[in-house]
Coordinates of C-alpha atoms in Angstrom, one line a residue:
M1 CA -2.0 46.3 -47.6
K2 CA -1.5 43.2 -46.0
R3 CA 2.2 41.4 -46.1
S4 CA 1.9 37.7 -47.0
L5 CA 4.7 35.4 -44.8
T6 CA 7.9 34.2 -46.2
P7 CA 8.0 30.7 -46.8
A8 CA 10.4 30.3 -43.8
I9 CA 7.9 32.0 -41.4
A10 CA 5.1 30.0 -42.6
T11 CA 7.1 26.6 -42.0
L12 CA 7.8 28.2 -38.4
T13 CA 4.3 29.3 -37.7
L14 CA 2.9 25.6 -39.3
A15 CA 5.6 23.9 -36.9
A16 CA 4.8 26.1 -33.5
L17 CA 0.6 25.4 -34.4
A18 CA 1.9 21.8 -34.8
F19 CA 3.5 21.7 -31.6
S20 CA 0.8 23.3 -29.8
S21 CA -1.9 20.6 -31.0
A22 CA 0.2 17.7 -30.2
A23 CA 1.0 19.6 -26.7
S24 CA -2.7 19.9 -26.1
A25 CA -3.5 16.3 -27.0
Q26 CA -1.3 15.0 -24.2
T27 CA -3.1 13.2 -21.3
V28 CA -1.7 13.7 -18.1
L29 CA -2.7 12.0 -14.9
R30 CA -2.1 12.8 -11.5
A31 CA -0.9 10.1 -9.4
S32 CA -0.9 10.4 -5.2
H33 CA 0.5 8.6 -2.4
Q34 CA 1.3 9.1 1.3
F35 CA 5.0 8.0 1.3
P36 CA 8.1 10.2 1.0
G37 CA 8.9 10.8 -2.5
G38 CA 13.0 10.7 -3.5
Q39 CA 14.0 8.9 -0.5
G40 CA 14.5 5.5 -1.6
D41 CA 10.8 4.2 -0.3
V42 CA 10.1 1.5 -3.0
R43 CA 6.2 2.2 -3.2
D44 CA 7.6 5.9 -4.7
E45 CA 10.0 4.5 -7.0
M46 CA 7.4 2.1 -7.9
V47 CA 5.0 4.5 -9.1
Q48 CA 8.1 6.8 -10.6
M49 CA 9.1 4.0 -12.6
M50 CA 5.5 3.8 -13.9
A51 CA 5.7 7.2 -14.8
D52 CA 8.9 6.9 -16.8
K53 CA 7.8 4.2 -18.9
V54 CA 4.8 5.7 -20.1
A55 CA 6.5 8.6 -21.1
E56 CA 9.2 6.7 -22.9
A57 CA 5.9 4.6 -24.6
D58 CA 5.2 8.2 -26.3
V59 CA 1.4 7.7 -26.2
G60 CA 0.3 11.1 -25.7
L61 CA 0.5 10.0 -21.7
E62 CA 2.2 11.9 -19.2
I63 CA 1.5 10.9 -15.5
Q64 CA 2.8 13.5 -12.9
V65 CA 3.2 12.0 -9.2
Y66 CA 2.8 13.8 -6.0
P67 CA 4.3 12.0 -2.9
G68 CA 4.0 12.7 0.9
Q69 CA 0.6 13.5 1.1
S70 CA 1.0 16.6 -1.4
L71 CA -2.0 16.6 -3.3
F72 CA -4.7 14.2 -1.0
K73 CA -4.3 12.8 2.4
A74 CA -3.6 9.3 3.0
D75 CA -7.5 9.1 4.0
E76 CA -8.6 10.8 1.2
Q77 CA -7.1 8.8 -1.8
W78 CA -9.8 6.0 -2.4
G79 CA -12.7 8.7 -2.0
A80 CA -10.8 11.0 -4.6
L81 CA -10.3 8.3 -6.7
V82 CA -13.5 6.8 -7.2
R83 CA -15.1 10.2 -7.4
G84 CA -13.0 11.3 -10.4
R85 CA -10.5 13.9 -8.7
L86 CA -7.3 11.4 -8.3
D87 CA -6.4 9.5 -11.5
I88 CA -4.1 7.1 -9.8
T89 CA -2.9 6.1 -6.4
A90 CA -0.7 3.8 -4.2
L91 CA -2.8 2.9 -1.3
P92 CA -2.9 0.5 1.3
L93 CA -6.0 -0.9 0.0
D94 CA -7.3 -1.5 3.9
Y95 CA -7.6 2.2 4.4
A96 CA -10.8 2.1 2.4
S97 CA -12.1 -0.8 4.3
G98 CA -14.7 1.6 5.8
R99 CA -16.2 1.7 2.8
H100 CA -15.7 -1.6 1.4
P101 CA -15.1 -3.7 4.6
E102 CA -14.2 -6.7 2.4
F103 CA -10.8 -4.9 2.0
S104 CA -9.9 -5.8 5.5
A105 CA -9.1 -9.4 4.2
T106 CA -6.1 -7.8 2.6
L107 CA -4.6 -6.9 6.0
M108 CA -5.8 -10.2 8.2
P109 CA -3.7 -11.3 10.5
G110 CA -1.9 -14.4 9.7
L111 CA -3.7 -14.7 6.3
V112 CA -0.4 -14.0 4.2
R113 CA 2.6 -16.2 5.7
N114 CA 5.6 -14.9 3.6
H115 CA 6.3 -13.2 0.1
E116 CA 6.2 -16.2 -2.2
H117 CA 2.7 -16.8 -0.5
A118 CA 1.8 -13.1 -1.7
Q119 CA 2.5 -13.6 -5.0
R120 CA 0.6 -17.2 -5.2
L121 CA -2.3 -15.1 -3.8
N122 CA -2.3 -12.4 -6.6
D123 CA -3.7 -15.3 -9.0
S124 CA -6.3 -17.1 -6.9
E125 CA -9.7 -16.3 -6.6
Y126 CA -9.3 -14.8 -3.1
M127 CA -7.7 -12.1 -5.2
E128 CA -10.3 -12.0 -8.0
M129 CA -13.0 -11.8 -5.5
I130 CA -11.2 -8.4 -4.2
K131 CA -10.5 -7.1 -7.0
E132 CA -14.2 -7.5 -8.2
I133 CA -15.4 -5.4 -5.1
I134 CA -12.3 -2.7 -6.2
Q135 CA -14.0 -2.5 -9.9
E136 CA -17.3 -2.4 -8.8
G137 CA -16.1 0.4 -6.3
G138 CA -14.8 2.4 -9.0
A139 CA -11.2 1.6 -9.4
R140 CA -9.3 -0.7 -11.2
V141 CA -5.7 -2.5 -10.1
L142 CA -2.5 -1.8 -12.2
A143 CA 0.0 -3.4 -10.1
D144 CA -0.2 -5.5 -7.5
A145 CA 2.1 -5.0 -4.3
W146 CA 2.6 -6.7 -0.8
L147 CA 4.6 -5.3 1.9
S148 CA 5.5 -7.3 4.9
G149 CA 5.4 -5.5 8.6
A150 CA 6.8 -5.4 12.1
F151 CA 5.9 -4.6 15.5
A152 CA 7.8 -1.7 17.8
S153 CA 7.2 -0.3 20.7
S154 CA 8.8 2.5 23.3
Q155 CA 8.0 0.2 26.6
N156 CA 8.8 -3.3 25.6
C157 CA 9.5 -6.0 23.2
I158 CA 6.3 -7.3 21.1
T159 CA 6.3 -10.8 21.3
S160 CA 3.5 -13.0 22.8
P161 CA 0.0 -11.6 23.2
E162 CA 0.7 -10.6 26.7
T163 CA 3.6 -8.4 25.9
V164 CA 1.0 -5.6 24.3
E165 CA -1.2 -4.8 27.6
G166 CA -2.0 -1.8 28.8
Q167 CA -0.1 -0.2 25.7
N168 CA -1.7 2.4 23.4
F169 CA -1.6 0.7 19.7
R170 CA -1.6 2.0 16.7
A171 CA -2.8 -1.0 14.3
A172 CA -2.7 -1.0 10.6
G173 CA -6.9 -1.8 10.3
P174 CA -9.6 -2.8 11.7
A175 CA -8.6 -6.9 11.8
F176 CA -5.3 -5.9 13.8
E177 CA -7.0 -3.3 15.9
E178 CA -9.6 -6.5 17.1
M179 CA -6.8 -9.1 17.7
L180 CA -4.9 -6.6 19.7
E181 CA -7.9 -5.0 21.8
A182 CA -8.5 -8.7 22.3
A183 CA -4.9 -9.0 23.5
G184 CA -5.2 -6.1 26.1
A185 CA -4.0 -3.1 24.3
S186 CA -5.7 0.2 23.6
I187 CA -6.1 1.5 20.2
A188 CA -5.5 4.4 18.4
S189 CA -6.3 4.8 14.4
M190 CA -4.5 6.8 12.0
P191 CA -2.2 6.3 8.7
S192 CA 1.2 5.1 9.3
S193 CA 2.3 8.7 8.3
D194 CA 1.1 10.1 11.7
I195 CA 3.2 7.2 13.7
Y196 CA 5.9 9.3 14.4
T197 CA 4.2 12.6 15.7
A198 CA 1.8 10.6 17.9
M199 CA 4.8 8.8 19.4
Q200 CA 7.2 11.8 19.9
T201 CA 3.9 13.5 21.7
G202 CA 3.1 10.4 23.9
V203 CA -0.1 9.3 22.3
L204 CA 1.5 6.0 21.1
D205 CA 3.6 3.7 22.9
A206 CA 3.4 0.9 19.9
A207 CA 2.8 0.6 16.6
N208 CA 2.8 -2.2 13.6
T209 CA 2.7 -1.0 10.1
S210 CA 4.9 -2.3 7.2
S211 CA 8.6 -2.6 7.2
M212 CA 9.3 0.3 4.4
S213 CA 7.0 2.5 6.8
F214 CA 9.3 2.0 9.5
V215 CA 12.3 2.9 7.6
S216 CA 11.0 6.0 5.4
Y217 CA 8.9 7.5 8.4
R218 CA 12.3 7.0 10.6
L219 CA 10.1 5.2 13.8
Y220 CA 13.9 4.2 15.0
E221 CA 13.9 7.3 16.6
Q222 CA 10.8 6.5 18.6
V223 CA 11.1 2.7 19.7
D224 CA 13.2 1.0 22.0
C225 CA 12.2 -2.5 20.6
L226 CA 11.4 -3.8 17.1
T227 CA 10.1 -7.0 16.2
E228 CA 11.2 -8.0 12.8
P229 CA 8.8 -10.3 10.3
G230 CA 11.2 -13.2 10.6
E231 CA 9.9 -16.7 10.2
H232 CA 6.7 -16.1 11.8
A233 CA 5.7 -12.9 10.1
L234 CA 2.3 -12.0 11.3
W235 CA 1.6 -8.9 9.7
F236 CA 1.5 -8.6 5.5
M237 CA -0.3 -5.4 3.6
Y238 CA -1.6 -5.3 0.0
E239 CA -0.6 -2.1 -1.0
P240 CA -1.7 -1.9 -5.0
I241 CA -1.3 0.9 -7.6
L242 CA -4.7 2.0 -8.8
I243 CA -6.3 4.3 -11.4
S244 CA -10.1 5.2 -11.4
E245 CA -12.0 3.1 -13.5
Q246 CA -13.9 6.4 -15.1
V247 CA -10.1 7.4 -16.3
W248 CA -9.0 4.3 -17.5
Q249 CA -12.2 4.4 -19.7
G250 CA -11.2 7.7 -21.3
L251 CA -7.6 6.3 -22.6
D252 CA -7.4 5.1 -26.1
E253 CA -6.1 1.4 -26.7
A254 CA -2.3 2.7 -26.9
Q255 CA -2.4 4.6 -24.1
Q256 CA -4.1 1.5 -22.0
E257 CA -1.3 -0.9 -23.3
A258 CA 1.5 1.7 -22.7
L259 CA 0.1 1.8 -18.9
M260 CA -0.4 -2.0 -18.4
A261 CA 3.2 -2.7 -19.9
A262 CA 4.5 0.2 -17.2
S263 CA 2.6 -1.4 -14.5
Q264 CA 3.7 -4.9 -15.2
E265 CA 7.3 -3.8 -15.2
A266 CA 6.8 -1.6 -11.7
E267 CA 5.2 -4.7 -10.1
E268 CA 7.9 -7.0 -11.2
F269 CA 10.6 -4.7 -9.7
F270 CA 7.9 -4.6 -6.3
A271 CA 8.5 -8.0 -5.8
A272 CA 12.2 -8.4 -6.1
E273 CA 12.7 -6.3 -3.6
A274 CA 10.1 -6.4 -1.4
A275 CA 12.1 -9.2 0.7
A276 CA 15.2 -7.4 0.9
I277 CA 13.0 -4.5 2.5
D278 CA 13.2 -6.5 5.7
Q279 CA 16.6 -6.9 6.4
Q280 CA 17.2 -3.1 5.2
M281 CA 14.9 -2.6 8.1
V282 CA 16.6 -4.7 10.7
E283 CA 20.1 -3.3 9.6
V284 CA 18.8 0.4 9.9
F285 CA 17.3 -0.3 13.4
E286 CA 20.4 -2.1 14.7
E287 CA 22.6 1.0 13.3
N288 CA 20.3 3.6 15.6
G289 CA 20.7 1.7 18.7
V290 CA 17.2 -0.5 18.6
E291 CA 16.9 -3.9 19.5
V292 CA 15.5 -6.3 17.4
V293 CA 13.8 -9.5 18.3
S294 CA 11.6 -12.0 16.6
M295 CA 8.5 -14.0 17.3
S296 CA 8.6 -17.6 18.1
K297 CA 6.4 -20.6 16.7
E298 CA 4.5 -20.6 19.9
D299 CA 4.2 -16.5 20.1
Y300 CA 2.8 -16.4 16.3
D301 CA 0.4 -19.5 17.2
A302 CA -1.0 -17.5 20.1
W303 CA -1.4 -14.0 18.4
L304 CA -3.3 -16.6 15.5
E305 CA -5.9 -17.9 17.8
I306 CA -6.7 -14.8 19.6
A307 CA -7.0 -13.5 15.9
K308 CA -9.7 -16.3 15.1
Q309 CA -11.6 -15.9 17.9
S310 CA -11.6 -11.8 17.0
S311 CA -10.8 -10.7 13.6
Y312 CA -11.6 -13.8 11.7
K313 CA -15.0 -14.0 13.6
N314 CA -15.8 -10.5 13.4
F315 CA -14.8 -10.6 9.6
A316 CA -17.2 -13.8 8.8
D317 CA -19.9 -12.6 10.8
N318 CA -20.3 -9.1 9.6
V319 CA -18.9 -8.8 6.1
E320 CA -20.8 -10.2 2.8
N321 CA -19.0 -13.3 1.7
G322 CA -16.7 -12.5 4.6
Q323 CA -16.2 -16.2 5.3
A324 CA -16.1 -17.0 2.1
I325 CA -13.1 -14.7 1.2
I326 CA -11.1 -16.1 4.1
D327 CA -11.8 -19.7 3.0
A328 CA -10.2 -18.6 -0.6
A329 CA -7.3 -16.9 1.0
L330 CA -6.7 -20.0 3.1
A331 CA -6.8 -22.6 0.3
V332 CA -3.8 -21.1 -1.4
E333 CA -0.6 -23.1 -0.2

């Protein structure tokens, strides 16, 4: 004979079933990026903040963060995202310029002058054009982020164009590669996460990358001179947080709203921190015995002239709507 459940046991059983059902209804998104986790990198902190805020919203959505290329390599993230193998990424957008050459306009020498200018670009026709291509490619921007960057070398200080002649240089993206090659440097392409080893083994003499990456990847251990962004920043890179469009469309309205609210908070946090990163980089490098210099206005103008004759011209000639994208960016004061 079957024994009936006591009321107390029946209540516990129903509660367990309800918990199991709720747990199975939880949507889990995987967020991948290349930057060190839990070590103060503001890009990692930005993604972690989003994960925390989404969890607090209690809308059946969880973000699991995989830093330091622990899920996908840096150059694999865009492809994984748009194919639906990855849900969210914090990505230097120019890394995907091999698939969408228009993205090189987000790392074009001298196109972004300072952090305030970068914020104005976020609401411009230029960024509308870039985001349209992102969405057509299968992704969507959750949060905008711009980082300034620097130059560093184990050979000499990088100031005027003549100072890069003969050096093996890691340049972030095609536009900087074309400009530096025109100035006499030899180019080696790689993600920022590989710069340290390449310098340690002699593959590289010099590199440019974001101020945050110079600190996070401890590049002060491999260089003798750093050229800070200063008043004449030649290097700015767009590093947004992206979500797969396919994944976005699969979220319910409450989850989408919670994710966008979390993204807005993360974007505001990043914007407040971005300018301070440059000073942090300078202090860390000086503390580690690295000489720190700045480009003069004359140095900057000389570089910009080379860029206009190399990377700007190549972009306008070879990328669909290339000139229109550059003109839209230059129209933002």
